[in-house]
């Protein structure tokens, strides 16, 4: 053992010095195993009349930071709080104390221990553990060497991972919905698919991505079709999948972000892309510039046509554009000039204008937005009250319909809050309440909005009387005959629409009523 000790170098017959040992092992060298460190520290203690009374350890943990190491955190806490029943801390060498990228950080924690009356000594270093200028310089050099080792190792690892990515091998992380990880040997021959949380055990083995189960691939392709062809949002797609009981690859409900990940990750068109984000040397995680991404195109079997993928990216880029205040107000001014007045409904129906909700979020309220363009509304207050009354009536109408369906002997499923209910696990029905609009000429209008994200088989549109006091009648509209997102109804409509008009919902209850087969034989 080369390491020397300052005040305890000579073994005396006095009581041994009480000490704690700190052990840390990452994964890079077997020589730094905690057993080897403990053995070297024990030899050092025996030669210097030191008794080890406590052990702190961090196994399999990087030494780049202090925060991620519970062992050293507990030790420093014991020392600073006065709970340490020892006066010395033994560490194998400076690199085990830490490979802090800020050299002052490692010395800072040593100084805290010293102030509390506990010294830190290194058993395997070539310098004395004293307080002289020579020891301090050598300690600084050892700290710098430990820090540089991590930087060099990080660079080498990054270069190695870059090479593997360009060769088409996957570097960590789950495969994702619709894909699976396939283990291959060093010659590229397939071995077997890895299940979730399984990892390769042979260093020369590699991982590639392959298409997953057909039912998952079908869902992925439907996500693209819903987004591109049907114009559904990510949240609408997530709601639809959750309603159907489809879970993500992690067996969790779909969210807007998980659908967005399917729509934006190039692995679905066979590209291997890495280094989008960096977390080097435990520093702050950052989003890298696309110029720094490492990629290999077309190395996996694609499950999405690149043309569809590119179309989705264009839609996302368009939707992500955030207009400034002037753009939003100018768009609203154009809508006002076209219609002569404004309301939340008119704003939502204008294709060239952000939604009414966007204006409320940006400017605080629609009324405040109107003032900014010099418009004084005279009817919006009334619509606020009408919408409130509609929302209050909605739960009662749903409950009444569900109760009547139950009375027919049919099964019905509804969570009590949503507009969708499923009858006999066969028919998906959605309820829409449509308020009565009175035009300047005194004519009545009703606007039916279809929630395409629900994928209902039937939409029950309840037309309300003026002032929304009660329901005027119902339209039972099948999805096959009613395409689009909205429908305008007048007091008298074409026969092809009025064929779906009913004064009550008795026709619906008759449709879902269950009948015993023996009763009709």
Coordinates of C-alpha atoms in Angstrom, one line a residue:
X1 CA 0.0 0.0 0.0
X2 CA 1.5 3.3 -1.1
X3 CA -0.8 5.7 0.6
X4 CA 0.5 7.5 3.7
X5 CA -1.2 9.2 6.6
X6 CA -0.3 12.4 8.2
X7 CA -1.3 12.4 11.9
X8 CA -2.0 8.7 12.2
X9 CA 1.0 7.3 10.3
X10 CA 2.7 6.0 13.4
X11 CA 0.9 3.2 15.0
X12 CA 0.5 3.9 18.7
X13 CA -0.5 1.8 21.6
X14 CA -3.3 4.3 22.3
X15 CA -7.0 3.6 21.6
X16 CA -7.6 3.1 17.9
X17 CA -9.1 6.0 15.8
X18 CA -12.7 5.5 15.0
X19 CA -13.4 5.8 11.3
X20 CA -16.1 5.4 8.7
X21 CA -15.4 4.0 5.2
X22 CA -17.1 5.2 2.1
X23 CA -17.3 2.8 -0.9
X24 CA -18.5 3.6 -4.4
X25 CA -18.6 1.4 -7.4
X26 CA -19.9 2.4 -10.9
X27 CA -19.7 -0.2 -13.7
X28 CA -16.5 0.6 -15.5
X29 CA -13.8 -1.4 -13.7
X30 CA -13.9 -4.6 -11.6
X31 CA -10.9 -3.3 -9.7
X32 CA -13.2 -0.8 -8.2
X33 CA -15.6 -3.3 -6.8
X34 CA -16.7 -2.5 -3.2
X35 CA -15.1 -5.7 -2.0
X36 CA -11.7 -4.7 -3.4
X37 CA -12.1 -1.2 -1.9
X38 CA -13.1 -2.5 1.5
X39 CA -10.1 -4.9 1.5
X40 CA -7.6 -2.2 0.7
X41 CA -9.2 0.2 3.3
X42 CA -9.1 -2.6 5.9
X43 CA -5.4 -3.2 5.3
X44 CA -4.7 0.6 5.6
X45 CA -6.7 0.8 8.8
X46 CA -4.9 -2.2 10.4
X47 CA -1.5 -0.5 9.7
X48 CA -2.5 2.8 11.1
X49 CA -4.4 1.9 14.3
X50 CA -7.8 2.7 12.8
X51 CA -11.0 1.0 13.7
X52 CA -13.8 1.0 11.1
X53 CA -17.1 1.5 12.9
X54 CA -19.4 2.4 10.1
X55 CA -19.8 1.8 6.3
X56 CA -21.5 4.0 3.7
X57 CA -21.7 2.8 0.1
X58 CA -23.1 3.7 -3.3
X59 CA -23.1 0.6 -5.6
X60 CA -23.6 0.9 -9.3
X61 CA -23.8 4.7 -9.1
X62 CA -22.0 7.3 -11.1
X63 CA -19.8 9.7 -9.2
X64 CA -20.5 12.7 -11.4
X65 CA -23.0 14.2 -9.0
X66 CA -23.7 14.4 -5.3
X67 CA -27.5 14.3 -5.6
X68 CA -27.8 10.8 -7.0
X69 CA -25.7 9.1 -4.3
X70 CA -27.7 8.3 -1.2
X71 CA -24.7 6.8 0.6
X72 CA -22.5 9.9 0.6
X73 CA -25.5 12.1 1.2
X74 CA -26.3 10.2 4.4
X75 CA -22.6 10.3 5.5
X76 CA -22.4 14.1 5.0
X77 CA -25.7 14.6 6.8
X78 CA -24.5 12.5 9.8
X79 CA -21.2 14.5 9.9
X80 CA -22.9 18.0 9.6
X81 CA -25.6 17.1 12.2
X82 CA -23.1 15.9 14.7
X83 CA -24.4 12.3 14.6
X84 CA -21.1 10.9 13.4
X85 CA -19.5 8.6 16.0
X86 CA -16.1 8.7 14.2
X87 CA -13.4 11.3 13.5
X88 CA -12.1 10.0 10.2
X89 CA -13.5 9.0 6.8
X90 CA -11.5 6.5 4.7
X91 CA -11.9 6.4 0.9
X92 CA -10.0 4.2 -1.5
X93 CA -9.0 7.1 -3.8
X94 CA -10.1 10.4 -5.1
X95 CA -12.1 8.9 -8.0
X96 CA -14.3 7.0 -5.5
X97 CA -15.0 10.2 -3.6
X98 CA -16.4 11.5 -6.9
X99 CA -15.7 12.4 -10.5
X100 CA -17.2 15.9 -10.1
X101 CA -17.0 18.0 -13.2
X102 CA -16.6 21.1 -11.0
X103 CA -13.4 20.5 -9.2
X104 CA -14.4 22.7 -6.3
X105 CA -17.4 20.5 -5.6
X106 CA -15.5 17.5 -4.3
X107 CA -13.2 19.8 -2.2
X108 CA -16.3 21.6 -0.9
X109 CA -17.7 18.4 0.7
X110 CA -14.3 17.6 2.2
X111 CA -14.1 21.0 3.7
X112 CA -17.6 20.6 5.2
X113 CA -16.4 17.4 6.9
X114 CA -13.2 19.1 8.1
X115 CA -15.2 21.9 9.7
X116 CA -17.3 19.4 11.6
X117 CA -14.1 17.7 13.0
X118 CA -14.0 14.7 10.6
X119 CA -11.1 14.3 8.2
X120 CA -11.2 12.6 4.8
X121 CA -8.2 10.4 3.9
X122 CA -7.5 8.4 0.8
X123 CA -5.9 5.0 1.2
X124 CA -4.7 4.3 -2.4
X125 CA -3.3 7.7 -3.5
X126 CA 0.5 8.4 -3.9
X127 CA 0.3 11.6 -1.9
X128 CA 0.2 12.2 1.8
X129 CA -3.2 13.0 3.3
X130 CA -1.8 16.2 5.0
X131 CA -2.7 19.8 4.9
X132 CA 0.6 21.0 3.3
X133 CA 0.8 22.8 0.0
X134 CA 2.2 19.7 -1.8
X135 CA -0.7 17.5 -0.6
X136 CA -3.3 20.1 -1.7
X137 CA -1.7 20.4 -5.2
X138 CA -1.6 16.6 -5.6
X139 CA -5.2 16.4 -4.4
X140 CA -6.2 19.0 -7.0
X141 CA -4.4 17.1 -9.7
X142 CA -6.1 13.8 -8.7
X143 CA -9.5 15.5 -8.8
X144 CA -8.8 16.9 -12.2
X145 CA -7.7 13.5 -13.4
X146 CA -10.9 11.8 -12.1
X147 CA -13.0 14.5 -13.8
X148 CA -11.1 14.2 -17.1
X149 CA -11.6 10.4 -17.1
X150 CA -15.4 10.8 -17.2
X151 CA -15.2 13.4 -20.0
X152 CA -12.9 11.1 -22.1
X153 CA -15.1 8.1 -21.4
X154 CA -18.2 10.0 -22.3
X155 CA -16.7 11.0 -25.6
X156 CA -15.7 7.4 -26.4
X157 CA -19.1 6.1 -25.5
X158 CA -20.8 8.7 -27.7
X159 CA -18.5 7.8 -30.7
X160 CA -19.3 4.1 -30.2
X161 CA -23.0 4.7 -30.0
X162 CA -22.9 6.9 -33.1
X163 CA -21.2 4.1 -35.1
X164 CA -23.8 1.5 -34.0
X165 CA -26.7 3.9 -34.9
X166 CA -25.3 4.4 -38.4
X167 CA -25.1 0.6 -38.8
X168 CA -28.8 0.4 -38.0
X169 CA -28.7 -0.9 -34.4
X170 CA -31.1 0.4 -31.8
X171 CA -29.6 2.1 -28.7
X172 CA -31.8 1.6 -25.7
X173 CA -35.4 2.5 -24.9
X174 CA -38.6 0.6 -25.5
X175 CA -39.5 -0.3 -29.1
X176 CA -42.8 1.6 -29.1
X177 CA -46.4 0.7 -30.0
X178 CA -46.5 -1.4 -33.2
X179 CA -42.8 -2.3 -33.0
X180 CA -40.7 -4.9 -31.3
X181 CA -37.0 -5.3 -30.4
X182 CA -35.2 -8.2 -32.1
X183 CA -31.9 -9.5 -30.8
X184 CA -29.2 -10.2 -33.4
X185 CA -25.7 -11.6 -33.1
X186 CA -22.5 -9.8 -34.3
X187 CA -23.2 -11.1 -37.8
X188 CA -26.7 -9.8 -37.9
X189 CA -28.4 -13.1 -37.6
X190 CA -31.7 -13.0 -35.7
X191 CA -31.8 -14.7 -32.3
X192 CA -35.2 -13.9 -30.6
X193 CA -37.5 -11.0 -29.7
X194 CA -36.9 -9.2 -26.4
X195 CA -39.8 -8.8 -24.2
X196 CA -40.5 -5.6 -22.2
X197 CA -37.7 -4.9 -19.7
X198 CA -35.5 -7.6 -21.1
X199 CA -32.0 -6.6 -22.2
X200 CA -29.2 -8.2 -24.2
X201 CA -26.7 -10.1 -22.0
X202 CA -23.8 -10.7 -24.5
X203 CA -21.7 -7.6 -25.3
X204 CA -21.4 -8.4 -29.0
X205 CA -25.2 -8.8 -29.5
X206 CA -27.2 -6.0 -31.0
X207 CA -30.8 -4.9 -31.2
X208 CA -32.9 -3.9 -34.2
X209 CA -36.5 -2.9 -34.6
X210 CA -39.1 -5.1 -36.4
X211 CA -42.8 -4.8 -37.0
X212 CA -44.9 -5.9 -34.0
X213 CA -48.3 -7.8 -33.9
X214 CA -50.6 -7.2 -36.9
X215 CA -53.4 -5.8 -34.6
X216 CA -51.0 -3.1 -33.3
X217 CA -49.8 -2.2 -36.8
X218 CA -53.4 -1.8 -37.8
X219 CA -54.0 0.7 -34.9
X220 CA -50.8 2.7 -35.9
X221 CA -52.0 3.0 -39.5
X222 CA -55.5 4.0 -38.3
X223 CA -54.0 6.7 -36.2
X224 CA -52.4 8.2 -39.3
X225 CA -55.6 7.8 -41.3
X226 CA -57.7 9.5 -38.5
X227 CA -55.2 12.3 -38.3
X228 CA -54.6 13.0 -42.0
X229 CA -57.8 11.9 -43.8
X230 CA -60.4 12.5 -41.1
X231 CA -58.8 15.5 -39.5
X232 CA -59.0 14.3 -35.9
X233 CA -56.8 15.8 -33.3
X234 CA -54.4 13.8 -31.2
X235 CA -56.7 14.1 -28.2
X236 CA -59.7 12.9 -30.2
X237 CA -57.7 9.9 -31.4
X238 CA -56.6 9.2 -27.9
X239 CA -60.2 9.3 -26.6
X240 CA -61.3 7.0 -29.4
X241 CA -58.6 4.4 -28.6
X242 CA -59.3 4.6 -24.9
X243 CA -63.0 4.1 -25.5
X244 CA -62.3 1.0 -27.5
X245 CA -60.1 -0.4 -24.7
X246 CA -56.9 -0.2 -26.7
X247 CA -53.8 0.5 -24.5
X248 CA -50.3 1.7 -25.3
X249 CA -47.3 -0.6 -25.4
X250 CA -46.8 0.2 -21.7
X251 CA -50.4 -0.9 -20.9
X252 CA -51.5 2.6 -20.2
X253 CA -54.3 4.8 -21.5
X254 CA -53.5 6.9 -24.6
X255 CA -52.9 10.6 -24.2
X256 CA -52.4 13.4 -26.6
X257 CA -48.6 13.1 -26.2
X258 CA -48.5 9.3 -26.8
X259 CA -50.5 9.7 -30.0
X260 CA -48.2 12.6 -31.1
X261 CA -45.2 10.3 -30.5
X262 CA -46.6 7.8 -32.9
X263 CA -47.2 10.5 -35.5
X264 CA -43.7 12.1 -35.2
X265 CA -41.2 9.3 -34.6
X266 CA -39.3 8.3 -37.7
X267 CA -38.8 4.7 -36.5
X268 CA -42.3 4.0 -38.1
X269 CA -40.8 4.7 -41.5
X270 CA -37.7 2.7 -40.8
X271 CA -35.3 5.5 -39.8
X272 CA -32.9 5.1 -36.9
X273 CA -32.5 8.5 -35.2
X274 CA -30.5 9.1 -32.0
X275 CA -29.2 12.1 -30.0
X276 CA -32.3 14.2 -30.2
X277 CA -31.7 15.0 -26.5
X278 CA -28.5 15.0 -24.4
X279 CA -27.8 14.4 -20.8
X280 CA -24.0 14.3 -20.8
X281 CA -22.1 13.9 -17.6
X282 CA -25.3 14.4 -15.6
X283 CA -25.7 17.9 -16.7
X284 CA -29.1 19.5 -17.6
X285 CA -31.0 17.5 -20.2
X286 CA -31.2 19.6 -23.4
X287 CA -32.9 19.3 -26.8
X288 CA -30.3 19.1 -29.5
X289 CA -30.3 21.0 -32.8
X290 CA -31.4 18.6 -35.6
X291 CA -27.9 19.1 -37.1
X292 CA -26.5 17.1 -34.1
X293 CA -28.9 14.2 -34.6
X294 CA -27.3 10.9 -35.6
X295 CA -29.4 9.0 -38.1
X296 CA -29.5 6.1 -40.5
X297 CA -32.5 6.1 -42.9
X298 CA -34.3 3.0 -44.1
X299 CA -32.5 0.5 -41.8
X300 CA -35.7 -0.9 -40.3
X301 CA -38.8 -2.3 -42.0
X302 CA -41.3 0.5 -42.1
X303 CA -45.0 0.1 -41.2
X304 CA -46.0 3.6 -42.4
X305 CA -45.6 4.9 -45.9
X306 CA -43.1 7.9 -45.9
X307 CA -45.6 10.0 -47.8
X308 CA -48.2 9.6 -45.1
X309 CA -45.5 10.4 -42.5
X310 CA -44.5 13.6 -44.3
X311 CA -48.1 14.6 -44.6
X312 CA -48.6 14.2 -40.9
X313 CA -45.5 16.4 -40.2
X314 CA -46.9 19.2 -42.4
X315 CA -50.2 19.1 -40.6
X316 CA -48.4 19.3 -37.2
X317 CA -46.2 22.1 -38.4
X318 CA -49.2 24.1 -39.6
X319 CA -51.1 23.5 -36.3
X320 CA -48.1 24.4 -34.3
X321 CA -47.9 27.8 -35.8
X322 CA -48.7 30.3 -33.0
X323 CA -50.1 33.5 -34.5
X324 CA -49.2 36.7 -32.7
X325 CA -51.8 39.1 -31.2
X326 CA -52.0 41.2 -34.4
X327 CA -52.6 38.2 -36.6
X328 CA -55.4 36.9 -34.4
X329 CA -57.2 40.2 -34.2
X330 CA -56.9 40.8 -38.0
X331 CA -58.4 37.4 -38.6
X332 CA -61.3 38.2 -36.2
X333 CA -61.8 41.5 -37.9
X334 CA -62.2 39.8 -41.3
X335 CA -64.8 37.4 -39.8
X336 CA -66.7 40.4 -38.4
X337 CA -66.7 42.1 -41.8
X338 CA -68.0 39.0 -43.5
X339 CA -70.8 38.3 -41.0
X340 CA -71.6 41.7 -39.6
X341 CA -71.6 40.4 -36.0
X342 CA -69.7 38.0 -33.9
X343 CA -70.4 35.1 -31.5
X344 CA -68.5 32.2 -30.1
X345 CA -70.3 29.9 -32.6
X346 CA -69.4 32.1 -35.6
X347 CA -65.8 32.2 -34.5
X348 CA -65.5 28.4 -34.1
X349 CA -67.1 27.9 -37.5
X350 CA -64.7 30.2 -39.3
X351 CA -62.0 28.2 -41.0
X352 CA -59.6 31.1 -41.3
X353 CA -59.8 32.0 -37.6
X354 CA -58.5 30.6 -34.3
X355 CA -61.2 29.1 -32.0
X356 CA -63.2 31.2 -29.5
X357 CA -61.3 29.4 -26.8
X358 CA -58.0 30.6 -28.2
X359 CA -59.2 34.2 -28.0
X360 CA -60.4 33.7 -24.5
X361 CA -57.0 32.2 -23.5
X362 CA -55.0 34.9 -25.2
X363 CA -57.0 38.0 -24.3
X364 CA -58.8 36.9 -21.2
X365 CA -62.4 36.8 -22.6
X366 CA -64.3 37.2 -25.8
X367 CA -65.8 40.5 -24.6
X368 CA -62.3 42.0 -24.1
X369 CA -61.3 40.7 -27.5
X370 CA -64.3 42.4 -29.1
X371 CA -63.3 45.7 -27.6
X372 CA -59.8 45.4 -29.1
X373 CA -61.3 45.4 -32.6
X374 CA -63.9 48.0 -31.8
X375 CA -66.9 45.6 -31.8
X376 CA -69.7 46.0 -29.2
X377 CA -71.8 42.8 -28.9
X378 CA -75.5 42.9 -28.1
X379 CA -76.3 39.3 -27.8
X380 CA -73.4 37.3 -26.3
X381 CA -74.6 37.8 -22.8
X382 CA -77.8 36.0 -23.6
X383 CA -75.9 33.1 -25.2
X384 CA -73.9 32.7 -22.0
X385 CA -77.1 32.1 -20.1
X386 CA -78.5 29.8 -22.7
X387 CA -75.4 27.7 -22.8
X388 CA -75.5 27.5 -19.0
X389 CA -79.0 26.2 -19.0
X390 CA -78.2 23.6 -21.7
X391 CA -75.3 22.3 -19.6
X392 CA -77.6 22.0 -16.6
X393 CA -80.2 20.0 -18.5
X394 CA -77.7 17.7 -20.1
X395 CA -77.1 15.2 -17.3
X396 CA -80.9 14.8 -16.7
X397 CA -81.6 14.0 -20.3
X398 CA -78.8 11.4 -20.5
X399 CA -80.1 9.8 -17.3
X400 CA -83.6 9.7 -18.7
X401 CA -82.5 8.0 -21.9
X402 CA -80.4 5.5 -20.2
X403 CA -83.2 4.6 -17.8
X404 CA -85.7 4.1 -20.7
X405 CA -83.2 1.9 -22.5
X406 CA -82.8 -0.2 -19.4
X407 CA -86.6 -0.6 -19.2
X408 CA -86.6 -2.2 -22.7
X409 CA -84.4 -5.0 -21.3
X410 CA -81.3 -3.8 -23.2
X411 CA -77.9 -3.3 -21.7
X412 CA -76.5 0.2 -21.7
X413 CA -73.1 1.5 -20.6
X414 CA -72.4 5.2 -19.8
X415 CA -70.1 6.9 -17.3
X416 CA -72.7 9.5 -16.4
X417 CA -70.6 12.4 -17.6
X418 CA -70.0 11.8 -21.3
X419 CA -72.4 12.1 -24.2
X420 CA -71.6 8.6 -25.5
X421 CA -73.5 5.5 -24.4
X422 CA -73.2 2.0 -25.7
X423 CA -76.3 -0.2 -26.1
X424 CA -76.0 -4.0 -26.0
X425 CA -72.3 -3.7 -26.8
X426 CA -73.5 -3.1 -30.4
X427 CA -74.7 0.5 -30.9
X428 CA -72.6 3.5 -30.0
X429 CA -75.0 6.5 -29.6
X430 CA -74.1 10.1 -28.8
X431 CA -76.4 12.9 -27.6
X432 CA -76.2 16.5 -28.9
X433 CA -78.3 19.4 -27.6
X434 CA -78.9 22.0 -30.3
X435 CA -80.1 25.4 -29.2
X436 CA -82.4 27.5 -31.3
X437 CA -80.9 30.5 -33.2
X438 CA -83.2 33.2 -34.3
X439 CA -82.0 35.0 -37.4
X440 CA -82.4 38.8 -38.0
X441 CA -85.4 37.8 -40.2
X442 CA -87.0 35.9 -37.4
X443 CA -86.3 32.4 -38.8
X444 CA -85.3 29.5 -36.6
X445 CA -82.0 27.7 -37.1
X446 CA -80.4 24.7 -35.4
X447 CA -76.7 23.7 -35.8
X448 CA -75.8 20.0 -35.1
X449 CA -72.1 19.4 -34.3
X450 CA -70.9 15.8 -34.7
X451 CA -68.1 14.8 -32.4
X452 CA -66.1 12.7 -35.0
X453 CA -63.7 11.6 -32.3
X454 CA -66.4 9.5 -30.6
X455 CA -67.1 7.5 -33.8
X456 CA -70.8 7.2 -32.9
X457 CA -73.1 4.9 -34.9
X458 CA -76.1 7.1 -34.1
X459 CA -76.2 10.8 -33.1
X460 CA -79.3 11.8 -31.2
X461 CA -79.8 15.5 -31.9
X462 CA -82.3 17.1 -29.6
X463 CA -83.6 20.4 -31.1
X464 CA -84.4 22.9 -28.3
X465 CA -87.3 25.4 -28.3
X466 CA -86.4 29.1 -28.2
X467 CA -84.9 30.1 -24.8
X468 CA -84.1 26.4 -24.4
X469 CA -87.1 25.8 -22.1
X470 CA -87.7 22.3 -23.4
X471 CA -87.0 19.9 -26.2
X472 CA -88.9 20.5 -29.5
X473 CA -88.1 17.2 -31.2
X474 CA -85.4 14.7 -32.0
X475 CA -83.3 13.7 -35.0
X476 CA -81.9 10.2 -34.9
X477 CA -79.1 10.5 -37.4
X478 CA -77.1 7.4 -38.5
X479 CA -73.4 7.9 -39.2
X480 CA -73.6 6.2 -42.6
X481 CA -76.0 8.9 -43.9
X482 CA -74.7 11.9 -42.0
X483 CA -71.1 12.7 -43.0
X484 CA -69.1 15.8 -42.0
X485 CA -68.7 17.6 -38.7
X486 CA -71.8 19.8 -38.6
X487 CA -75.4 20.0 -40.0
X488 CA -77.7 23.0 -40.3
X489 CA -81.4 22.4 -39.7
X490 CA -84.4 24.7 -40.4
X491 CA -87.9 24.5 -39.2
X492 CA -88.8 22.6 -42.4
X493 CA -86.1 20.5 -44.0
X494 CA -85.8 18.2 -47.0
X495 CA -87.5 14.9 -46.8
X496 CA -84.2 13.0 -46.8
X497 CA -83.5 14.7 -43.5
X498 CA -87.0 14.8 -42.0
X499 CA -87.2 11.1 -42.3
X500 CA -85.0 11.0 -39.3
X501 CA -87.2 13.4 -37.2
X502 CA -89.2 12.1 -34.3
X503 CA -91.3 13.8 -31.6
X504 CA -90.1 11.3 -29.0
X505 CA -87.3 8.7 -28.8
X506 CA -89.8 5.8 -28.8
X507 CA -88.3 4.7 -32.2
X508 CA -84.9 4.4 -30.6
X509 CA -86.2 2.4 -27.6
X510 CA -88.0 0.0 -30.1
X511 CA -84.8 -0.4 -32.0
X512 CA -82.7 -1.5 -29.0
X513 CA -85.4 -3.6 -27.4
X514 CA -84.3 -7.2 -26.9
X515 CA -86.8 -9.9 -28.0
X516 CA -86.6 -13.6 -27.1
X517 CA -86.1 -15.8 -30.2
X518 CA -88.9 -18.2 -29.2
X519 CA -91.3 -15.3 -29.0
X520 CA -90.9 -14.6 -32.8
X521 CA -90.9 -18.2 -34.0

